Tab-separated table of C-alpha atoms in Angstrom:
chain	number	residue	atom	x	y	z
A	1	MET	CA	-80.135	-12.110	-158.611
A	2	ALA	CA	-77.870	-12.706	-161.555
A	3	ALA	CA	-74.418	-11.094	-161.642
A	4	VAL	CA	-74.056	-8.180	-163.981
A	5	ASP	CA	-71.030	-7.982	-166.253
A	6	ILE	CA	-69.475	-4.503	-166.145
A	7	ASP	CA	-67.089	-3.279	-168.785
A	8	VAL	CA	-63.950	-1.915	-167.039
A	9	PRO	CA	-62.102	0.641	-169.123
A	10	VAL	CA	-58.458	-0.227	-169.710
A	11	GLU	CA	-55.915	2.609	-169.772
A	12	THR	CA	-54.313	2.593	-173.194
A	13	GLU	CA	-51.833	4.835	-174.854
A	14	PRO	CA	-53.615	7.251	-177.194
A	15	GLN	CA	-53.083	6.714	-180.879
A	16	ILE	CA	-50.270	8.942	-182.099
A	17	CYS	CA	-50.627	10.367	-185.547
A	18	ASN	CA	-47.929	13.035	-185.785
A	19	GLN	CA	-45.151	14.913	-184.005
A	20	GLU	CA	-47.560	17.416	-182.468
A	21	ASP	CA	-49.483	14.583	-180.857
A	22	LEU	CA	-46.229	13.168	-179.494
A	23	GLU	CA	-45.313	16.541	-178.007
A	24	ARG	CA	-48.754	16.933	-176.429
A	25	LEU	CA	-48.491	13.432	-175.000
A	26	ALA	CA	-45.001	14.150	-173.647
A	27	GLU	CA	-46.267	17.349	-172.002
A	28	SER	CA	-49.116	15.385	-170.453
A	29	PHE	CA	-46.636	12.881	-168.998
A	30	LYS	CA	-44.477	15.730	-167.750
A	31	GLU	CA	-47.436	17.383	-166.004
A	32	GLN	CA	-48.322	14.090	-164.318
A	33	GLY	CA	-44.671	13.722	-163.308
A	34	ASN	CA	-44.747	17.234	-161.852
A	35	ALA	CA	-47.854	16.368	-159.848
A	36	TYR	CA	-46.220	13.282	-158.354
A	37	TYR	CA	-43.024	15.250	-157.731
A	38	SER	CA	-44.960	17.873	-155.740
A	39	LYS	CA	-46.455	15.046	-153.679
A	40	LYS	CA	-42.896	13.728	-153.095
A	41	ASP	CA	-43.777	10.477	-154.833
A	42	TYR	CA	-40.468	10.469	-156.666
A	43	SER	CA	-40.701	6.926	-157.993
A	44	GLN	CA	-43.905	7.689	-159.868
A	45	ALA	CA	-42.557	11.057	-160.947
A	46	PHE	CA	-39.536	9.242	-162.382
A	47	ASN	CA	-41.798	6.876	-164.335
A	48	TYR	CA	-43.785	9.701	-165.942
A	49	TYR	CA	-40.690	11.776	-166.777
A	50	THR	CA	-39.271	8.669	-168.424
A	51	LYS	CA	-42.457	8.343	-170.490
A	52	ALA	CA	-42.130	11.990	-171.480
A	53	ILE	CA	-38.517	11.392	-172.590
A	54	ASP	CA	-39.522	8.276	-174.526
A	55	ALA	CA	-42.187	10.318	-176.326
A	56	CYS	CA	-39.970	13.304	-176.970
A	57	PRO	CA	-36.263	12.467	-176.419
A	58	LYS	CA	-34.966	15.828	-177.651
A	59	ASN	CA	-36.531	17.957	-174.891
A	60	ALA	CA	-33.918	19.195	-172.426
A	61	SER	CA	-36.406	20.065	-169.664
A	62	TYR	CA	-37.647	16.463	-169.450
A	63	TYR	CA	-34.110	15.244	-168.744
A	64	GLY	CA	-33.720	18.113	-166.292
A	65	ASN	CA	-36.889	17.140	-164.427
A	66	ARG	CA	-35.920	13.474	-164.307
A	67	ALA	CA	-32.469	14.507	-163.048
A	68	ALA	CA	-34.121	16.468	-160.222
A	69	THR	CA	-36.197	13.392	-159.335
A	70	LEU	CA	-33.157	11.100	-159.367
A	71	MET	CA	-31.336	13.525	-157.066
A	72	MET	CA	-34.209	13.289	-154.590
A	73	LEU	CA	-33.854	9.480	-154.808
A	74	CYS	CA	-30.080	9.896	-154.118
A	75	ARG	CA	-29.279	8.292	-157.484
A	76	PHE	CA	-26.710	10.943	-158.284
A	77	ARG	CA	-24.780	9.127	-161.006
A	78	GLU	CA	-27.940	8.612	-163.067
A	79	ALA	CA	-28.990	12.185	-162.274
A	80	LEU	CA	-25.604	13.399	-163.546
A	81	GLU	CA	-26.121	11.591	-166.865
A	82	ASP	CA	-29.565	13.158	-167.311
A	83	SER	CA	-28.252	16.613	-166.415
A	84	GLN	CA	-25.407	16.294	-168.905
A	85	GLN	CA	-27.844	15.156	-171.591
A	86	ALA	CA	-30.055	18.143	-170.803
A	87	VAL	CA	-27.253	20.680	-171.336
A	88	ARG	CA	-26.071	18.852	-174.440
A	89	LEU	CA	-29.518	19.440	-175.879
A	90	ASP	CA	-29.629	23.041	-174.636
A	91	ASP	CA	-26.372	24.669	-173.578
A	92	CYS	CA	-28.300	27.653	-172.196
A	93	PHE	CA	-30.437	25.478	-169.924
A	94	MET	CA	-29.413	27.065	-166.631
A	95	LYS	CA	-31.182	24.547	-164.351
A	96	GLY	CA	-29.470	21.750	-166.242
A	97	HIS	CA	-26.000	23.214	-165.526
A	98	LEU	CA	-26.974	23.861	-161.889
A	99	ARG	CA	-28.167	20.270	-161.414
A	100	GLU	CA	-25.095	18.877	-163.141
A	101	GLY	CA	-22.941	20.889	-160.730
A	102	LYS	CA	-24.881	19.658	-157.712
A	103	CYS	CA	-24.489	16.054	-158.869
A	104	HIS	CA	-20.757	16.519	-159.328
A	105	LEU	CA	-20.557	18.078	-155.853
A	106	SER	CA	-22.533	15.256	-154.224
A	107	LEU	CA	-20.219	12.741	-155.905
A	108	GLY	CA	-17.136	14.611	-154.671
A	109	ASN	CA	-16.055	16.072	-158.023
A	110	ALA	CA	-15.439	19.615	-156.809
A	111	MET	CA	-13.509	20.849	-159.859
A	112	ALA	CA	-16.201	19.691	-162.298
A	113	ALA	CA	-18.880	21.135	-160.023
A	114	ASN	CA	-17.093	24.478	-159.970
A	115	ARG	CA	-17.093	24.613	-163.807
A	116	CYS	CA	-20.850	23.989	-163.902
A	117	PHE	CA	-21.617	26.683	-161.336
A	118	GLN	CA	-19.365	29.103	-163.206
A	119	LYS	CA	-21.372	28.405	-166.384
A	120	VAL	CA	-24.606	29.225	-164.510
A	121	LEU	CA	-23.114	32.528	-163.335
A	122	GLU	CA	-22.143	33.352	-166.894
A	123	LEU	CA	-25.752	32.801	-167.915
A	124	GLU	CA	-27.136	34.587	-164.866
A	125	PRO	CA	-24.521	36.542	-162.871
A	126	SER	CA	-26.944	37.304	-160.037
A	127	ASN	CA	-27.827	33.659	-159.382
A	128	ARG	CA	-27.287	33.386	-155.596
A	129	GLU	CA	-27.761	29.606	-155.496
A	130	ALA	CA	-24.987	29.070	-158.037
A	131	GLN	CA	-22.685	31.411	-156.096
A	132	GLN	CA	-23.365	29.541	-152.844
A	133	GLU	CA	-22.748	26.172	-154.490
A	134	LYS	CA	-19.541	27.526	-156.021
A	135	ASN	CA	-18.397	28.457	-152.519
A	136	ASN	CA	-19.300	24.943	-151.338
A	137	ALA	CA	-17.155	23.473	-154.111
A	138	ALA	CA	-14.210	25.617	-153.006
A	139	THR	CA	-14.726	24.502	-149.389
A	140	LEU	CA	-14.796	20.871	-150.501
A	141	LEU	CA	-11.512	21.303	-152.352
A	142	GLU	CA	-9.941	22.753	-149.199
A	143	TYR	CA	-11.102	19.791	-147.078
A	144	GLN	CA	-9.641	17.439	-149.684
A	145	ARG	CA	-6.321	19.276	-149.584
A	146	MET	CA	-6.227	19.160	-145.756
A	147	ALA	CA	-7.114	15.455	-145.744
A	148	ASP	CA	-4.369	14.595	-148.254
A	149	PHE	CA	-1.823	16.489	-146.151
A	150	GLY	CA	-3.082	14.807	-142.967
A	151	PHE	CA	-2.846	11.327	-144.489
A	152	GLU	CA	0.704	12.016	-145.660
A	153	LYS	CA	1.614	13.049	-142.096
A	154	ARG	CA	-0.266	10.027	-140.673
A	155	ASP	CA	-2.611	12.377	-138.811
A	156	PHE	CA	-5.573	10.067	-139.291
A	157	ARG	CA	-7.819	11.908	-136.832
A	158	LYS	CA	-7.431	15.044	-138.924
A	159	VAL	CA	-8.367	13.092	-142.052
A	160	VAL	CA	-11.525	11.720	-140.395
A	161	TYR	CA	-12.426	15.263	-139.290
A	162	CYS	CA	-11.990	16.600	-142.840
A	163	MET	CA	-13.889	13.722	-144.424
A	164	ASP	CA	-16.838	14.154	-142.066
A	165	ARG	CA	-17.156	17.749	-143.186
A	166	ALA	CA	-16.531	16.901	-146.833
A	167	LEU	CA	-19.271	14.255	-146.735
A	168	ALA	CA	-21.715	16.866	-145.445
A	169	LEU	CA	-21.251	18.504	-148.871
A	170	ALA	CA	-20.634	15.343	-150.912
A	171	SER	CA	-22.856	12.723	-149.305
A	172	ALA	CA	-22.636	10.270	-152.232
A	173	CYS	CA	-18.843	10.292	-152.589
A	174	HIS	CA	-17.607	6.720	-152.079
A	175	ARG	CA	-14.016	7.903	-152.297
A	176	PHE	CA	-14.421	10.108	-149.215
A	177	LYS	CA	-16.227	7.354	-147.343
A	178	ILE	CA	-13.454	4.878	-148.147
A	179	LEU	CA	-10.733	7.295	-147.020
A	180	LYS	CA	-12.610	7.919	-143.784
A	181	ALA	CA	-13.082	4.175	-143.234
A	182	GLU	CA	-9.408	3.447	-143.915
A	183	CYS	CA	-8.337	6.077	-141.372
A	184	LEU	CA	-10.835	4.780	-138.818
A	185	ALA	CA	-9.236	1.343	-139.251
A	186	LEU	CA	-5.761	2.828	-138.828
A	187	LEU	CA	-6.998	4.497	-135.624
A	188	GLY	CA	-8.263	1.158	-134.311
A	189	ARG	CA	-11.926	2.174	-134.611
A	190	TYR	CA	-12.787	-1.023	-136.434
A	191	PRO	CA	-16.590	-1.223	-135.919
A	192	GLU	CA	-17.019	2.274	-137.373
A	193	ALA	CA	-14.737	1.484	-140.292
A	194	GLN	CA	-16.538	-1.787	-141.019
A	195	SER	CA	-19.912	-0.044	-140.887
A	196	VAL	CA	-18.859	2.459	-143.565
A	197	ALA	CA	-17.375	-0.254	-145.801
A	198	SER	CA	-20.420	-2.504	-145.367
A	199	ASP	CA	-22.781	0.332	-146.362
A	200	ILE	CA	-20.870	0.744	-149.627
A	201	LEU	CA	-20.779	-3.013	-150.274
A	202	ARG	CA	-24.553	-3.213	-149.840
A	203	MET	CA	-24.886	-0.772	-152.734
A	204	ASP	CA	-21.959	-2.162	-154.727
A	205	SER	CA	-20.726	-5.618	-153.755
A	206	THR	CA	-17.825	-5.394	-156.235
A	207	ASN	CA	-16.362	-2.151	-154.850
A	208	ALA	CA	-12.667	-3.006	-154.533
A	209	ASP	CA	-11.931	-0.132	-152.132
A	210	ALA	CA	-14.674	-1.235	-149.729
A	211	LEU	CA	-13.468	-4.854	-149.929
A	212	TYR	CA	-9.951	-3.629	-149.115
A	213	VAL	CA	-11.139	-1.663	-146.067
A	214	ARG	CA	-13.193	-4.632	-144.854
A	215	GLY	CA	-10.087	-6.797	-145.112
A	216	LEU	CA	-7.988	-4.122	-143.418
A	217	CYS	CA	-10.285	-4.136	-140.370
A	218	LEU	CA	-10.035	-7.921	-140.086
A	219	TYR	CA	-6.256	-7.754	-140.557
A	220	TYR	CA	-5.884	-5.206	-137.756
A	221	GLU	CA	-8.144	-7.296	-135.522
A	222	ASP	CA	-5.688	-10.193	-135.987
A	223	CYS	CA	-8.141	-12.217	-138.146
A	224	ILE	CA	-5.481	-12.633	-140.798
A	225	ASP	CA	-6.909	-15.571	-142.764
A	226	LYS	CA	-10.273	-13.823	-143.283
A	227	ALA	CA	-8.488	-10.580	-144.115
A	228	VAL	CA	-6.497	-12.257	-146.880
A	229	GLN	CA	-9.754	-13.501	-148.449
A	230	PHE	CA	-11.058	-9.931	-148.725
A	231	PHE	CA	-7.752	-8.641	-150.107
A	232	VAL	CA	-7.771	-11.365	-152.756
A	233	GLN	CA	-11.373	-10.522	-153.658
A	234	ALA	CA	-10.477	-6.820	-153.944
A	235	LEU	CA	-7.610	-7.706	-156.281
A	236	LYS	CA	-9.974	-9.744	-158.447
A	237	MET	CA	-12.205	-6.694	-158.817
A	238	ALA	CA	-9.238	-4.338	-159.344
A	239	PRO	CA	-5.950	-6.146	-160.164
A	240	ASP	CA	-4.003	-2.871	-159.896
A	241	HIS	CA	-5.223	-2.065	-156.366
A	242	GLU	CA	-1.817	-1.342	-154.812
A	243	LYS	CA	-3.013	-0.974	-151.219
A	244	ALA	CA	-4.807	-4.329	-151.325
A	245	ARG	CA	-1.732	-5.990	-152.821
A	246	LEU	CA	0.576	-4.550	-150.129
A	247	ALA	CA	-1.827	-5.419	-147.305
A	248	CYS	CA	-2.213	-8.970	-148.626
A	249	ARG	CA	1.558	-9.412	-148.803
A	250	ASN	CA	2.028	-8.005	-145.278
A	251	ALA	CA	-0.739	-10.164	-143.851
A	252	LYS	CA	0.766	-13.358	-145.261
A	253	ALA	CA	4.302	-12.413	-144.193
A	254	LEU	CA	3.198	-11.453	-140.677
A	255	LYS	CA	1.292	-14.681	-140.173
A	256	ALA	CA	4.180	-16.805	-141.432
A	257	LYS	CA	6.825	-15.044	-139.324
A	258	LYS	CA	4.703	-15.159	-136.165
A	259	GLU	CA	4.023	-18.882	-136.631
A	260	GLU	CA	7.753	-19.528	-137.163
A	261	GLY	CA	8.503	-17.725	-133.910
A	262	ASN	CA	5.846	-19.689	-132.030
A	263	GLN	CA	7.238	-22.963	-133.340
A	264	ALA	CA	10.799	-22.018	-132.365
A	265	PHE	CA	9.573	-21.161	-128.857
A	266	LYS	CA	7.767	-24.519	-128.563
A	267	ASN	CA	11.032	-26.186	-129.566
A	268	ASN	CA	12.806	-24.299	-126.715
A	269	ASN	CA	14.873	-22.399	-129.270
A	270	TYR	CA	14.396	-19.085	-127.499
A	271	GLU	CA	17.130	-17.191	-129.348
A	272	ALA	CA	15.546	-18.033	-132.705
A	273	ALA	CA	12.067	-17.209	-131.409
A	274	TYR	CA	13.282	-13.849	-130.122
A	275	GLN	CA	14.810	-13.005	-133.499
A	276	LEU	CA	11.741	-14.126	-135.462
A	277	TYR	CA	9.406	-12.027	-133.317
A	278	THR	CA	11.734	-9.068	-133.875
A	279	GLU	CA	11.539	-9.580	-137.646
A	280	ALA	CA	7.747	-9.882	-137.484
A	281	LEU	CA	7.511	-6.571	-135.612
A	282	ALA	CA	9.251	-4.816	-138.506
A	283	ILE	CA	6.667	-5.919	-141.113
A	284	ASP	CA	3.802	-3.527	-140.369
A	285	PRO	CA	3.968	-0.901	-137.575
A	286	ASN	CA	0.254	-0.112	-138.146
A	287	ASN	CA	-0.978	-3.536	-137.039
A	288	ILE	CA	-1.528	-2.612	-133.401
A	289	LYS	CA	-3.228	-5.778	-132.153
A	290	THR	CA	-0.851	-8.266	-133.748
A	291	ASN	CA	2.195	-6.217	-132.775
A	292	ALA	CA	1.007	-6.096	-129.157
A	293	LYS	CA	0.967	-9.910	-129.180
A	294	LEU	CA	4.376	-10.025	-130.834
A	295	TYR	CA	5.876	-7.747	-128.182
A	296	CYS	CA	4.416	-9.950	-125.472
A	297	ASN	CA	5.694	-13.094	-127.183
A	298	ARG	CA	9.148	-11.558	-127.495
A	299	ALA	CA	9.014	-10.614	-123.808
A	300	THR	CA	8.292	-14.247	-122.948
A	301	ALA	CA	11.260	-15.404	-125.032
A	302	GLY	CA	13.389	-12.621	-123.532
A	303	ALA	CA	12.518	-13.708	-119.994
A	304	LYS	CA	13.636	-17.238	-120.859
A	305	LEU	CA	16.924	-15.742	-122.084
A	306	LYS	CA	17.300	-13.766	-118.811
A	307	LYS	CA	16.786	-10.482	-120.689
A	308	VAL	CA	14.420	-9.350	-117.967
A	309	ASP	CA	14.811	-5.592	-118.451
A	310	GLN	CA	14.157	-5.961	-122.185
A	311	ALA	CA	11.182	-8.195	-121.419
A	312	ILE	CA	9.719	-5.462	-119.196
A	313	GLU	CA	10.202	-2.916	-122.008
A	314	ASP	CA	8.485	-5.234	-124.504
A	315	CYS	CA	5.519	-5.742	-122.176
A	316	THR	CA	5.256	-1.978	-121.745
A	317	SER	CA	5.269	-1.582	-125.538
A	318	ALA	CA	2.503	-4.180	-125.821
A	319	ILE	CA	0.399	-2.359	-123.209
A	320	LYS	CA	0.884	0.979	-124.971
A	321	LEU	CA	-0.557	-0.609	-128.109
A	322	ASP	CA	-3.378	-2.403	-126.275
A	323	ASP	CA	-4.051	-1.316	-122.695
A	324	THR	CA	-6.570	-4.149	-122.244
A	325	TYR	CA	-4.006	-6.883	-122.979
A	326	ILE	CA	-4.058	-8.955	-119.759
A	327	LYS	CA	-1.239	-11.298	-120.827
A	328	ALA	CA	1.168	-8.377	-121.143
A	329	TYR	CA	0.334	-7.121	-117.640
A	330	LEU	CA	0.825	-10.629	-116.214
A	331	ARG	CA	4.127	-11.121	-118.019
A	332	ARG	CA	5.435	-7.714	-116.885
A	333	ALA	CA	4.285	-8.325	-113.310
A	334	GLN	CA	6.209	-11.604	-113.212
A	335	CYS	CA	9.323	-9.833	-114.522
A	336	TYR	CA	8.921	-7.216	-111.790
A	337	MET	CA	8.654	-10.015	-109.218
A	338	ASP	CA	11.800	-11.656	-110.596
A	339	THR	CA	13.702	-8.368	-110.230
A	340	GLU	CA	12.198	-7.607	-106.796
A	341	GLN	CA	10.327	-4.526	-108.064
A	342	TYR	CA	7.359	-5.387	-105.904
A	343	GLU	CA	5.507	-2.069	-105.974
A	344	GLU	CA	5.361	-2.218	-109.785
A	345	ALA	CA	4.311	-5.880	-109.624
A	346	VAL	CA	1.470	-5.059	-107.212
A	347	ARG	CA	0.286	-2.261	-109.503
A	348	ASP	CA	0.116	-4.607	-112.519
A	349	TYR	CA	-1.581	-7.425	-110.596
A	350	GLU	CA	-4.138	-4.936	-109.240
A	351	LYS	CA	-4.914	-3.878	-112.819
A	352	VAL	CA	-5.347	-7.522	-113.841
A	353	TYR	CA	-7.548	-8.378	-110.854
A	354	GLN	CA	-9.766	-5.339	-111.444
A	355	THR	CA	-10.309	-6.563	-115.002
A	356	GLU	CA	-10.615	-10.302	-114.370
A	357	LYS	CA	-11.488	-11.244	-110.792
A	358	THR	CA	-10.317	-14.867	-110.871
A	359	SER	CA	-8.935	-16.842	-107.919
A	360	ASP	CA	-5.568	-17.212	-109.689
A	361	HIS	CA	-5.252	-13.469	-110.192
A	362	LYS	CA	-6.233	-12.846	-106.580
A	363	GLN	CA	-3.521	-15.250	-105.408
A	364	MET	CA	-0.914	-13.559	-107.597
A	365	LEU	CA	-1.858	-10.166	-106.183
A	366	LYS	CA	-1.682	-11.441	-102.598
A	367	LYS	CA	1.745	-12.921	-103.202
A	368	ALA	CA	3.046	-9.653	-104.681
A	369	GLN	CA	1.567	-7.665	-101.779
A	370	MET	CA	3.237	-10.030	-99.308
A	371	GLU	CA	6.602	-9.692	-101.059
A	372	LEU	CA	6.192	-5.916	-101.057
A	373	LYS	CA	5.512	-5.961	-97.319
A	374	LYS	CA	8.503	-8.215	-96.733
A	375	SER	CA	10.736	-5.987	-98.840
A	376	LYS	CA	10.043	-3.036	-96.575
A	377	ARG	CA	11.294	-4.872	-93.452
A	378	LYS	CA	14.917	-5.488	-92.588
A	379	ASP	CA	16.265	-8.134	-94.947
A	380	TYR	CA	18.006	-10.453	-92.512
A	381	TYR	CA	19.377	-12.555	-95.338
A	382	LYS	CA	21.152	-9.508	-96.752
A	383	VAL	CA	22.326	-8.515	-93.256
A	384	LEU	CA	24.126	-11.863	-92.963
A	385	GLY	CA	25.123	-11.917	-96.644
A	386	ILE	CA	23.426	-15.242	-97.398
A	387	GLY	CA	20.766	-16.558	-99.761
A	388	LYS	CA	17.205	-17.376	-98.742
A	389	ASN	CA	17.884	-21.081	-99.033
A	390	ALA	CA	20.921	-21.004	-96.683
A	391	THR	CA	21.410	-24.032	-94.416
A	392	GLU	CA	21.714	-23.891	-90.622
A	393	ASP	CA	25.517	-24.223	-90.846
A	394	GLU	CA	25.718	-21.446	-93.444
A	395	ILE	CA	23.640	-19.176	-91.200
A	396	LYS	CA	26.006	-19.843	-88.271
A	397	LYS	CA	29.134	-19.249	-90.344
A	398	ALA	CA	27.687	-16.033	-91.719
A	399	TYR	CA	26.797	-14.816	-88.214
A	400	ARG	CA	30.279	-15.620	-86.883
A	401	LYS	CA	31.910	-13.665	-89.713
A	402	ARG	CA	29.579	-10.620	-89.538
A	403	ALA	CA	29.460	-10.457	-85.731
A	404	LEU	CA	33.239	-10.356	-85.501
A	405	MET	CA	33.392	-7.830	-88.360
A	406	HIS	CA	31.046	-5.360	-86.636
A	407	HIS	CA	31.805	-6.034	-82.919
A	408	PRO	CA	32.150	-2.683	-81.072
A	409	ASP	CA	35.486	-3.706	-79.475
A	410	ARG	CA	36.975	-4.080	-82.924
A	411	HIS	CA	36.224	-0.411	-83.666
A	412	SER	CA	37.121	1.094	-80.274
A	413	SER	CA	39.743	3.391	-81.804
A	414	ALA	CA	37.482	4.597	-84.640
A	415	THR	CA	35.652	7.916	-84.771
A	416	PRO	CA	32.398	8.222	-82.779
A	417	GLU	CA	30.402	8.199	-86.042
A	418	VAL	CA	31.992	4.925	-87.192
A	419	GLN	CA	31.574	3.380	-83.753
A	420	LYS	CA	27.871	4.247	-83.792
A	421	GLU	CA	27.366	2.794	-87.274
A	422	GLU	CA	29.229	-0.424	-86.461
A	423	GLU	CA	27.268	-0.838	-83.230
A	424	LYS	CA	24.052	-0.548	-85.229
A	425	LYS	CA	25.245	-3.187	-87.707
A	426	PHE	CA	26.347	-5.462	-84.847
A	427	LYS	CA	22.852	-5.274	-83.374
A	428	GLU	CA	21.246	-6.024	-86.795
A	429	VAL	CA	23.490	-9.062	-87.191
A	430	GLY	CA	22.323	-10.307	-83.793
A	431	GLU	CA	18.686	-9.753	-84.738
A	432	ALA	CA	19.179	-11.575	-88.028
A	433	PHE	CA	20.790	-14.555	-86.342
A	434	THR	CA	18.125	-14.668	-83.620
A	435	VAL	CA	15.416	-14.997	-86.266
A	436	LEU	CA	17.074	-17.148	-88.909
A	437	SER	CA	18.572	-19.652	-86.461
A	438	ASP	CA	15.167	-20.316	-84.893
A	439	PRO	CA	13.061	-22.535	-87.251
A	440	LYS	CA	9.703	-21.191	-86.036
A	441	LYS	CA	10.741	-17.545	-86.228
A	442	LYS	CA	12.357	-18.141	-89.609
A	443	VAL	CA	9.119	-19.590	-91.034
A	444	ARG	CA	7.105	-16.660	-89.742
A	445	TYR	CA	9.662	-14.218	-91.107
A	446	ASP	CA	9.691	-15.938	-94.504
A	447	ASN	CA	5.873	-15.780	-94.573
A	448	GLY	CA	5.937	-12.031	-94.123
A	449	HIS	CA	4.894	-11.707	-90.479
A	450	ASP	CA	6.094	-8.664	-88.579
A	451	LEU	CA	8.163	-10.193	-85.801
A	452	GLU	CA	8.277	-7.024	-83.746
A	453	ASP	CA	4.472	-7.051	-83.599
A	454	ASP	CA	4.671	-10.702	-82.567
A	455	GLY	CA	6.875	-9.793	-79.568
A	456	CYS	CA	10.036	-11.453	-80.861
A	457	PHE	CA	11.986	-8.280	-80.054
A	458	ASP	CA	11.250	-6.041	-77.108
A	459	GLY	CA	12.633	-2.801	-78.468
A	460	GLY	CA	15.589	-1.583	-76.425
A	461	ASP	CA	15.686	-4.747	-74.306
A	462	PHE	CA	17.304	-6.705	-77.146
A	463	ASP	CA	20.997	-7.181	-76.367
A	464	ALA	CA	23.204	-8.295	-79.236
A	465	ASN	CA	26.091	-8.903	-76.825
A	466	ASN	CA	24.081	-11.658	-75.120
A	467	ILE	CA	23.624	-13.366	-78.480
A	468	PHE	CA	27.332	-12.980	-79.180
A	469	ARG	CA	28.394	-14.448	-75.819
A	470	ALA	CA	25.935	-17.310	-76.134
A	471	PHE	CA	27.211	-18.126	-79.617
A	472	PHE	CA	30.864	-18.136	-78.548
A	473	GLY	CA	30.339	-20.280	-75.481
A	474	GLY	CA	29.353	-17.771	-72.792
A	475	HIS	CA	32.894	-16.468	-72.091
A	476	SER	CA	32.716	-13.586	-69.632
A	477	GLY	CA	36.160	-12.198	-70.262
A	478	GLY	CA	35.266	-10.917	-73.744
A	479	PHE	CA	37.644	-10.586	-76.718
A	480	THR	CA	40.695	-8.585	-77.636
A	481	PHE	CA	40.944	-7.554	-81.313
A	482	ASP	CA	44.084	-6.833	-83.270
A	483	SER	CA	43.491	-3.293	-84.558
A	484	SER	CA	46.349	-3.294	-87.065
A	485	PRO	CA	45.482	-2.117	-90.582
A	486	ASP	CA	45.838	-5.605	-92.055
A	487	SER	CA	43.751	-7.299	-89.439
A	488	GLY	CA	40.687	-9.198	-90.564
A	489	PRO	CA	37.593	-10.385	-88.766
A	490	GLY	CA	39.427	-13.479	-87.572
A	491	ASN	CA	42.237	-11.569	-85.797
A	492	PHE	CA	41.101	-11.831	-82.203
A	493	PHE	CA	41.864	-13.907	-79.150
A	494	PHE	CA	39.982	-14.838	-75.986
A	495	GLN	CA	40.866	-13.115	-72.755
A	496	PHE	CA	39.679	-15.278	-69.830
A	497	GLY	CA	38.855	-13.695	-66.479
């Protein structure tokens, strides 16, 4: 069967002969736009309202309808232009003033919005919608005032709170979004800040404020080179952007000063490194992550300069800025070990090991725990007044001196309290010598073993006098001490039986 050609009618614009025809055509387009609007097909509604305007560009209601459609499409700037054109054509067009006010409010222009709503109320004093929107404009102004005050006082949480509520009224205001994003960055909430800035850049890739905030997040995350690129781009878009210029200058200065300090440290010039890190810390107090590293770096230089207490303070400052900074905990723990603050060292190493369970961290923790255990026993080195690396001869000399100093016979004329204290010290000196003069016991003691648990001392059976007699040759007659005020530990003589 042969195919049949069918004539398909083509939609064409009707022939226009006069102004009345144009107006009828425009009304037809408007009605079609209204139909699509009621179906929430705003794109098609926009097209037909545009056709109506093209046919009859002096009709205020057409601009008003297209403004309403653009508002539903969240194209508030275009909607504002149509609303303003509508009221220019008809100053008594109440819906036009109302829509203009709503556009201003959505864009964050509360003062302009207030003027529009006031105009509506002049035209229709009982208009409840205009009164409510006027109240919203006043509320928005109050949130702006609170945010400005909060930013001045560096209360960035308060600013974020105010901007969240302001954006509920002015959802299309880029200025509020940027302020919120900047404060989120200053609070260290970088992913949230970047998300806000990225949303704006998707709509407007040349937005200098959004480029600045994006750079600010990178800067505060210690990605300084990338941050500088964004600051430079922001300055290309807006050469007078003061915040971008300041941030760019700070970023470059901070990077240069930190690198100078690192180089000085590598060259073993610790004094210079310490000073350079100090100068870097003064550049930007808001850069939490970089400053945490600078404090830790300065602590490392300080430790090399034997400024251990200052190094501990710097590590603490670093941890306050970034409580996940493992290097700072490790550096502080080592400083605590160096100053025999073992409980604090154990606490820091426990924190590190909980975060990163490596064999090295486990070993560091065990060592600190062992030193803590050892520190709670009698320190026999301190009892004898010697260092931990004392030789056998030094141990003997120290025992001889301390044993004679605290021997009970030397204090026979003292008060009972003094006699009791000196007897206790004499016994401790004997214990110390018993352990440190025996290589096996000394090794076990140095390794943290509890010698009493090992049976090295049998409680009250330990007799320091036996140690004393054995050391001085087993004389049974004892000693006589000169008890004159000027007598020293060497003023004694043997009395043989």
